[in-house]
Short mmCIF file of C-alpha atoms in Angstrom, two decimals:
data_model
loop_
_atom_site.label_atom_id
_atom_site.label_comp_id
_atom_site.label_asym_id
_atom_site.label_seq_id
_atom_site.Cartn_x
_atom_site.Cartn_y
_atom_site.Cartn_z
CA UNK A 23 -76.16 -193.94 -24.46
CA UNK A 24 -73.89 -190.68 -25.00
CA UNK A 25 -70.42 -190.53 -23.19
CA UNK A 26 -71.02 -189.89 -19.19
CA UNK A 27 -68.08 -187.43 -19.08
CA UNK A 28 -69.75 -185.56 -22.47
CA UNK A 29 -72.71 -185.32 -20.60
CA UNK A 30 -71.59 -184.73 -16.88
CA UNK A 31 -69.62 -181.55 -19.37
CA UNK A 32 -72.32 -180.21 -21.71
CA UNK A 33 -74.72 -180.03 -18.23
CA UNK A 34 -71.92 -178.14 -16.39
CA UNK A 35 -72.12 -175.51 -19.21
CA UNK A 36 -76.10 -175.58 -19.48
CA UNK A 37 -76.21 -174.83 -15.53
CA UNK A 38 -73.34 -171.90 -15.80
CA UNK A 39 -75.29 -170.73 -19.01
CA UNK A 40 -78.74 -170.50 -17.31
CA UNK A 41 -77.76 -169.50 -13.62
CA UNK A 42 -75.11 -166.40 -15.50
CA UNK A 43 -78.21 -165.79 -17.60
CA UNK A 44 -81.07 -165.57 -14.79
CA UNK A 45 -78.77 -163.30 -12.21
CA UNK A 46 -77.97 -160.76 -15.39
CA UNK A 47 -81.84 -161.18 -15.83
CA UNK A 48 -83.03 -160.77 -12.36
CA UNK A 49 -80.65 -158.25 -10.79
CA UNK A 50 -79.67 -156.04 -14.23
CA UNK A 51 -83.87 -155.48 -15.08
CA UNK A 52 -83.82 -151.80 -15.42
CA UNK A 53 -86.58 -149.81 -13.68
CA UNK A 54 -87.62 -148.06 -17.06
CA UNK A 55 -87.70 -151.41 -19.16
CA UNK A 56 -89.55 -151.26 -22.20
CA UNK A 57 -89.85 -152.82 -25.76
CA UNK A 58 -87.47 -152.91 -28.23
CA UNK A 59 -88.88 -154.89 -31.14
CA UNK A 60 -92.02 -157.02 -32.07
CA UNK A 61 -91.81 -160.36 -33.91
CA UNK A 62 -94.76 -162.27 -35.09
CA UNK A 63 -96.95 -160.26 -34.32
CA UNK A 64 -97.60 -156.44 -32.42
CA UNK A 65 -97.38 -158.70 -29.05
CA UNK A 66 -94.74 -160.78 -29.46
CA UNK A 67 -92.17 -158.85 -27.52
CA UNK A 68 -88.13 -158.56 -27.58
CA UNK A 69 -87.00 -156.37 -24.91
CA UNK A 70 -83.10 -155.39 -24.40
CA UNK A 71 -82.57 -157.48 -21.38
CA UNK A 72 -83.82 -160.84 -24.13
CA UNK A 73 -80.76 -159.48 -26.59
CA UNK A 74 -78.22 -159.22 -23.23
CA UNK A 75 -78.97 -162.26 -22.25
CA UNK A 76 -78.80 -164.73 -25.48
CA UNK A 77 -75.21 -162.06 -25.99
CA UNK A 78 -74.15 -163.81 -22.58
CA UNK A 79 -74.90 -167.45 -23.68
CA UNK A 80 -73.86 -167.44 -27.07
CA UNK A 81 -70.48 -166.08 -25.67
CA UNK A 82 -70.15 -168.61 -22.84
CA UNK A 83 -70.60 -171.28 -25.34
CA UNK A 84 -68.86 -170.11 -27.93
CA UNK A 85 -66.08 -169.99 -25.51
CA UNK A 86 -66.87 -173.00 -23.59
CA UNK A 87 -67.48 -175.31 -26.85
CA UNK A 88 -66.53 -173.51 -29.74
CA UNK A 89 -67.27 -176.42 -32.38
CA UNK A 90 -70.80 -177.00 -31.10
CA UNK A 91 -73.75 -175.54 -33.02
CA UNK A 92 -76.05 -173.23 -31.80
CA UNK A 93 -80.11 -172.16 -32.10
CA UNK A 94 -81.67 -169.48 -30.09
CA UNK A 95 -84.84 -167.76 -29.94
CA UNK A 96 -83.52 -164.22 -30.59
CA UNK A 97 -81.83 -164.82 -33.90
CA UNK A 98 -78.71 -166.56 -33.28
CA UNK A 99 -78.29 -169.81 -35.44
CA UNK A 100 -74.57 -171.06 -35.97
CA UNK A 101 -73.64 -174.40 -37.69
CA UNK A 102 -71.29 -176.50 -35.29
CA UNK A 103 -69.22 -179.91 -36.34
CA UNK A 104 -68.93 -181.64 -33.18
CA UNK A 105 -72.71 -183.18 -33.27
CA UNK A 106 -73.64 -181.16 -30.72
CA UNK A 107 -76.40 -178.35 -30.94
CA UNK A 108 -77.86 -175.69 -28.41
CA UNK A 109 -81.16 -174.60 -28.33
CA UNK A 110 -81.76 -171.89 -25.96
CA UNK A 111 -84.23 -169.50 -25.10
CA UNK A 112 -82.47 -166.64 -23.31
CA UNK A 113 -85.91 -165.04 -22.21
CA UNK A 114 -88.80 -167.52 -21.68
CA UNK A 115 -91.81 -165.65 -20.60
CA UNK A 116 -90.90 -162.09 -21.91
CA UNK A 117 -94.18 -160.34 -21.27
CA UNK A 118 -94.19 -161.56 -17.96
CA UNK A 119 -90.64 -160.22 -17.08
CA UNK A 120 -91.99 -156.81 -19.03
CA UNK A 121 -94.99 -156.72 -16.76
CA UNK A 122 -93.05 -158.10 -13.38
CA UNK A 123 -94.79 -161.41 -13.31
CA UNK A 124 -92.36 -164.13 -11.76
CA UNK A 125 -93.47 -166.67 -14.30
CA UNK A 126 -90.28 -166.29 -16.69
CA UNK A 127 -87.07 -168.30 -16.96
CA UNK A 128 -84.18 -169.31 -18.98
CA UNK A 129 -84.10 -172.50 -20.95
CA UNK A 130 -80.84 -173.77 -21.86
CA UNK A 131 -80.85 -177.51 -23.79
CA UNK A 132 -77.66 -179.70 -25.64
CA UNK A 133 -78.87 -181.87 -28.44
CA UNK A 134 -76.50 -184.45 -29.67
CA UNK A 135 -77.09 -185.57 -32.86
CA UNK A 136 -80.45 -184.20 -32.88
CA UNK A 137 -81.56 -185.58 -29.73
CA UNK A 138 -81.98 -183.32 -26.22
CA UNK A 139 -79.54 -184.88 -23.71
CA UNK A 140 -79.45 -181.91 -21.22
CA UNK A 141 -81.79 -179.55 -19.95
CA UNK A 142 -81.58 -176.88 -17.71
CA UNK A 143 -84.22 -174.32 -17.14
CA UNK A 144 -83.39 -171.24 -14.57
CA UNK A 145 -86.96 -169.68 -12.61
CA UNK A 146 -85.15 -166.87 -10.74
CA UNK A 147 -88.04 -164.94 -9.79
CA UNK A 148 -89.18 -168.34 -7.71
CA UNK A 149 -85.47 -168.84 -6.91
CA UNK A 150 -85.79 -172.36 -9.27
CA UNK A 151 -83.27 -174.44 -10.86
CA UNK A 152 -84.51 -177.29 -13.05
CA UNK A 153 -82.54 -179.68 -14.56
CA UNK A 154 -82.30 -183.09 -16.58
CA UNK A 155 -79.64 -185.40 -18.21
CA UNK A 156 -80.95 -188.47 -20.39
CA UNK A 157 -81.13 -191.29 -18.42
CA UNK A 158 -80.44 -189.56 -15.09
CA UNK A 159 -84.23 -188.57 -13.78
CA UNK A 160 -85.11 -184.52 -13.29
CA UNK A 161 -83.88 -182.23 -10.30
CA UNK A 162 -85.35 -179.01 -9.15
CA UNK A 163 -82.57 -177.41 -6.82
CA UNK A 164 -80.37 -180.73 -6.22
CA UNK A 165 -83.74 -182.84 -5.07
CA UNK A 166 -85.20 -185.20 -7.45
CA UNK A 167 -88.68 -184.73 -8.96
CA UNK A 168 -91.23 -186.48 -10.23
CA UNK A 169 -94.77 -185.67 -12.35
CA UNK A 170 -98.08 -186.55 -10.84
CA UNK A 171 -100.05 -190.20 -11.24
CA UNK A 172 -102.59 -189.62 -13.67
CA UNK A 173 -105.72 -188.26 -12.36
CA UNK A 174 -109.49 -189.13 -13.04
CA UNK A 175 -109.92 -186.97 -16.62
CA UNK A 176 -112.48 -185.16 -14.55
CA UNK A 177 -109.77 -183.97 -12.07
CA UNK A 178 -106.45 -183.02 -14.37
CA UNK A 179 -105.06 -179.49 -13.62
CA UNK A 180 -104.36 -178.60 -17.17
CA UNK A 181 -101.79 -175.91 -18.19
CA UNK A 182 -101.71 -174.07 -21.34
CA UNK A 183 -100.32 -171.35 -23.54
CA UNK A 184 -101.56 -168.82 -26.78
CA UNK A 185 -99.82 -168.16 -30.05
CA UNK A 186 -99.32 -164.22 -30.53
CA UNK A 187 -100.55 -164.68 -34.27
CA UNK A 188 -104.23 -163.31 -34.02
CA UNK A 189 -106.17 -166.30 -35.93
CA UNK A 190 -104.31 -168.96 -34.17
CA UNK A 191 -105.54 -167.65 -30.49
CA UNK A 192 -109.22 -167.37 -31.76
CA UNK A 193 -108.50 -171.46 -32.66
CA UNK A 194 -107.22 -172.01 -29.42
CA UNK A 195 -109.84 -170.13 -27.45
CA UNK A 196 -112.40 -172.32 -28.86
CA UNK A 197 -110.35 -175.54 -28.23
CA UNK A 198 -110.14 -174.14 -24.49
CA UNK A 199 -113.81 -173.24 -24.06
CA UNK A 200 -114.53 -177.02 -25.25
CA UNK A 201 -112.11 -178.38 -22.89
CA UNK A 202 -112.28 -176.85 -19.51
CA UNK A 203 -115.63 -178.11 -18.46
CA UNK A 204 -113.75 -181.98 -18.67
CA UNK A 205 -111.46 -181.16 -16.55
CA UNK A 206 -110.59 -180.02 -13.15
CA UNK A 207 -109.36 -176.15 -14.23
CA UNK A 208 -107.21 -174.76 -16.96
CA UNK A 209 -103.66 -172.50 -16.26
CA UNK A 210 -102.22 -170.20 -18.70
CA UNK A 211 -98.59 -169.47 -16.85
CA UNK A 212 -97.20 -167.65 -19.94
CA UNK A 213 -94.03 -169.67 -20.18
CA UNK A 214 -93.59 -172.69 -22.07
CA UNK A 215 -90.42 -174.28 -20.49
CA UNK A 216 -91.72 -173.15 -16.87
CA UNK A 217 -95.17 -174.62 -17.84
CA UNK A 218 -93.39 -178.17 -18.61
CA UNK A 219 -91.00 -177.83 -15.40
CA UNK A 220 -94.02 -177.60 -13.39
CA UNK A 221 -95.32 -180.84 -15.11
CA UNK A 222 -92.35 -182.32 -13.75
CA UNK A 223 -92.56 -181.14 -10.18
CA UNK A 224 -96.34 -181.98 -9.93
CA UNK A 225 -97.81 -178.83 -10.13
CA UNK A 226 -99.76 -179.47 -13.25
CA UNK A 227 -101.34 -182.80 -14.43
CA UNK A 228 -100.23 -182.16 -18.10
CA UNK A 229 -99.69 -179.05 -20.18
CA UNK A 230 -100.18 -178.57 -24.09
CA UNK A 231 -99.59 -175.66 -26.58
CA UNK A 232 -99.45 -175.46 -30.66
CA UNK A 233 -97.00 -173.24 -32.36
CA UNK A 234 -93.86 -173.92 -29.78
CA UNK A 235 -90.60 -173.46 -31.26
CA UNK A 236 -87.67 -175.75 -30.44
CA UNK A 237 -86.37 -173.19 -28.01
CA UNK A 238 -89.40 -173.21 -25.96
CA UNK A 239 -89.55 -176.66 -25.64
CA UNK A 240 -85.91 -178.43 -25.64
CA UNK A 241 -84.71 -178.27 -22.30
CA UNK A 242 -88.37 -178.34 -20.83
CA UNK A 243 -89.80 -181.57 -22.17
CA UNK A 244 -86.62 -182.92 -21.46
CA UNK A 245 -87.37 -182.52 -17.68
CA UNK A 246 -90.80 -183.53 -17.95
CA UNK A 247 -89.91 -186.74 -19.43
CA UNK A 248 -87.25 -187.31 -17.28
CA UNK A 249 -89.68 -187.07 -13.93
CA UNK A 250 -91.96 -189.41 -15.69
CA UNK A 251 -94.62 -186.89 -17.99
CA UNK A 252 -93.49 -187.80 -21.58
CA UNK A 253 -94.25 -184.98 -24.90
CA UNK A 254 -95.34 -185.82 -28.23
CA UNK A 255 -98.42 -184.84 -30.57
CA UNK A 256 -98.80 -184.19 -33.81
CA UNK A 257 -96.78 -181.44 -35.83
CA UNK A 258 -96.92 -178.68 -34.52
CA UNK A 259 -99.14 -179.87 -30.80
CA UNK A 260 -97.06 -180.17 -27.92
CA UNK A 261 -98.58 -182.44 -25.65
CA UNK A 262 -97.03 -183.38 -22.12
CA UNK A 263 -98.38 -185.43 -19.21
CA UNK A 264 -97.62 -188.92 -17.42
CA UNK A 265 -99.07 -191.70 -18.97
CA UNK A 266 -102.44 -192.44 -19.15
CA UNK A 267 -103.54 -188.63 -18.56
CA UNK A 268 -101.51 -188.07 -22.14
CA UNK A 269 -103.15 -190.35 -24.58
CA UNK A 270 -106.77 -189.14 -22.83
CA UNK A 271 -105.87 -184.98 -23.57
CA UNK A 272 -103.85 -186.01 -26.98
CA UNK A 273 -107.30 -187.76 -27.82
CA UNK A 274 -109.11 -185.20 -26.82
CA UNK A 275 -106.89 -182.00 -28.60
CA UNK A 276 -106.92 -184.07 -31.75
CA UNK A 277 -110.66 -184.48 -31.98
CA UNK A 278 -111.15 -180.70 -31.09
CA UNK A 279 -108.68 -179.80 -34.19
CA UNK A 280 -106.17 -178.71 -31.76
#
């Protein structure tokens, strides 16, 4: 198990990191906000407020922990020496925040030696604050949290998300129009690491996606394992849900070519 006081430090940073991040987010969202790039693909959006935001983090770190290393969603990668690694999105849910949806939030995770130890993800919009250290259980705002039992197959509240690359999502439709009528309902939120936080708090039975990067997923699955829903799946399938429920939809995915 890592150091207590390296952890009790690295989460002080992720929750200063995240809670800076969401204010700058939530109160500095210009009325006129618009797109200012495209990435994979003509709807994979990078607005201004994305680029002010990772600028934020990266600093805070940098000056926080200058020797760590560093991976965000928006360009920044930085070799570190001291074993430890960020991986950070700075804008989780970006065409949500372009549209004014609430669903958006800002994941903020510490790997040590490869492995997530800390997760924090920020939901200001729903005036959230998840968070997780190894070993220690999940929080949402200071109260612990824990995922749902596993339901009857028949009765799971699935979440989901789409790639932005155009012959992924036709895949993905078709895995989704075989799978709803097995379960209860399928939700599309539009944000991984909020998707995965609401595993965790019991608003979802289980949540999958293919094509995640580590950004959208660090600090997220973290929490979700932490309240009980572990993640795994083959390369590239991210597959979350509490036991039981998560070898029924991994079985399922993976016969559907998920």
């Amino acid at each position: 198990m890592p150091d207590p006081a390296l952890l009790d430090e690295l989460l002080d940073v992720a929750l200063e990191a995240a809670g800076r991040a969401g204010t700058l987010l939530r109160d500095g969202r210009p009325a006129d906000l618009g797109v200012a790039a495209t990435k994979s693909s003509p709807v994979d959006v990078v607005t201004e407020m994305d680029l002010a935001s990772e600028k934020l983090i990266l600093e805070l770190i940098n000056t926080r922990r200058p020797e760590d290393g560093y991976l965000g969603e928006e360009g920044a990668d930085q070799a570190g020496t001291s074993g430890v690694r960020w991986v950070v999105d700075p804008l989780d849910g970006t065409v949500n925040y372009l549209y004014g949806l609430p669903s958006w939030g800002v994941s903020v995770a510490a790997e040590l030696d490869g492995r997530a130890v800390v997760g924090v993800v920020a939901v200001p919009a729903r005036d959230e604050l998840f968070q997780a250290v190894i070993g220690r259980g999940a929080h949402l705002n200071g109260a612990p949290i824990r995922c749902r039992p596993a339901p009857p197959w028949g009765q799971a509240l699935v979440g989901t998300g789409f790639n932005y690359v155009q012959s992924v999502r036709v895949r993905q439709a078709e895995v989704l129009l075989a799978l709803m009528p097995e379960v209860r309902d399928i939700r599309r939120g539009g944000a991984a690491a909020v998707d995965l936080c609401d595993v965790a708090a019991g608003r979802l039975d289980a949540f999958y996606e293919r094509g995640l990067h580590p950004w959208d997923r660090a600090a997220g699955a973290l929490i979700a394992a932490e309240a009980g829903a572990p993640t795994s799946g083959p390369e590239g399938l991210t597959c979350t849900a509490p036991p039981g429920t998560h070898e029924r939809l991994l079985e399922r995915l993976t016969a559907l070519g998920a």
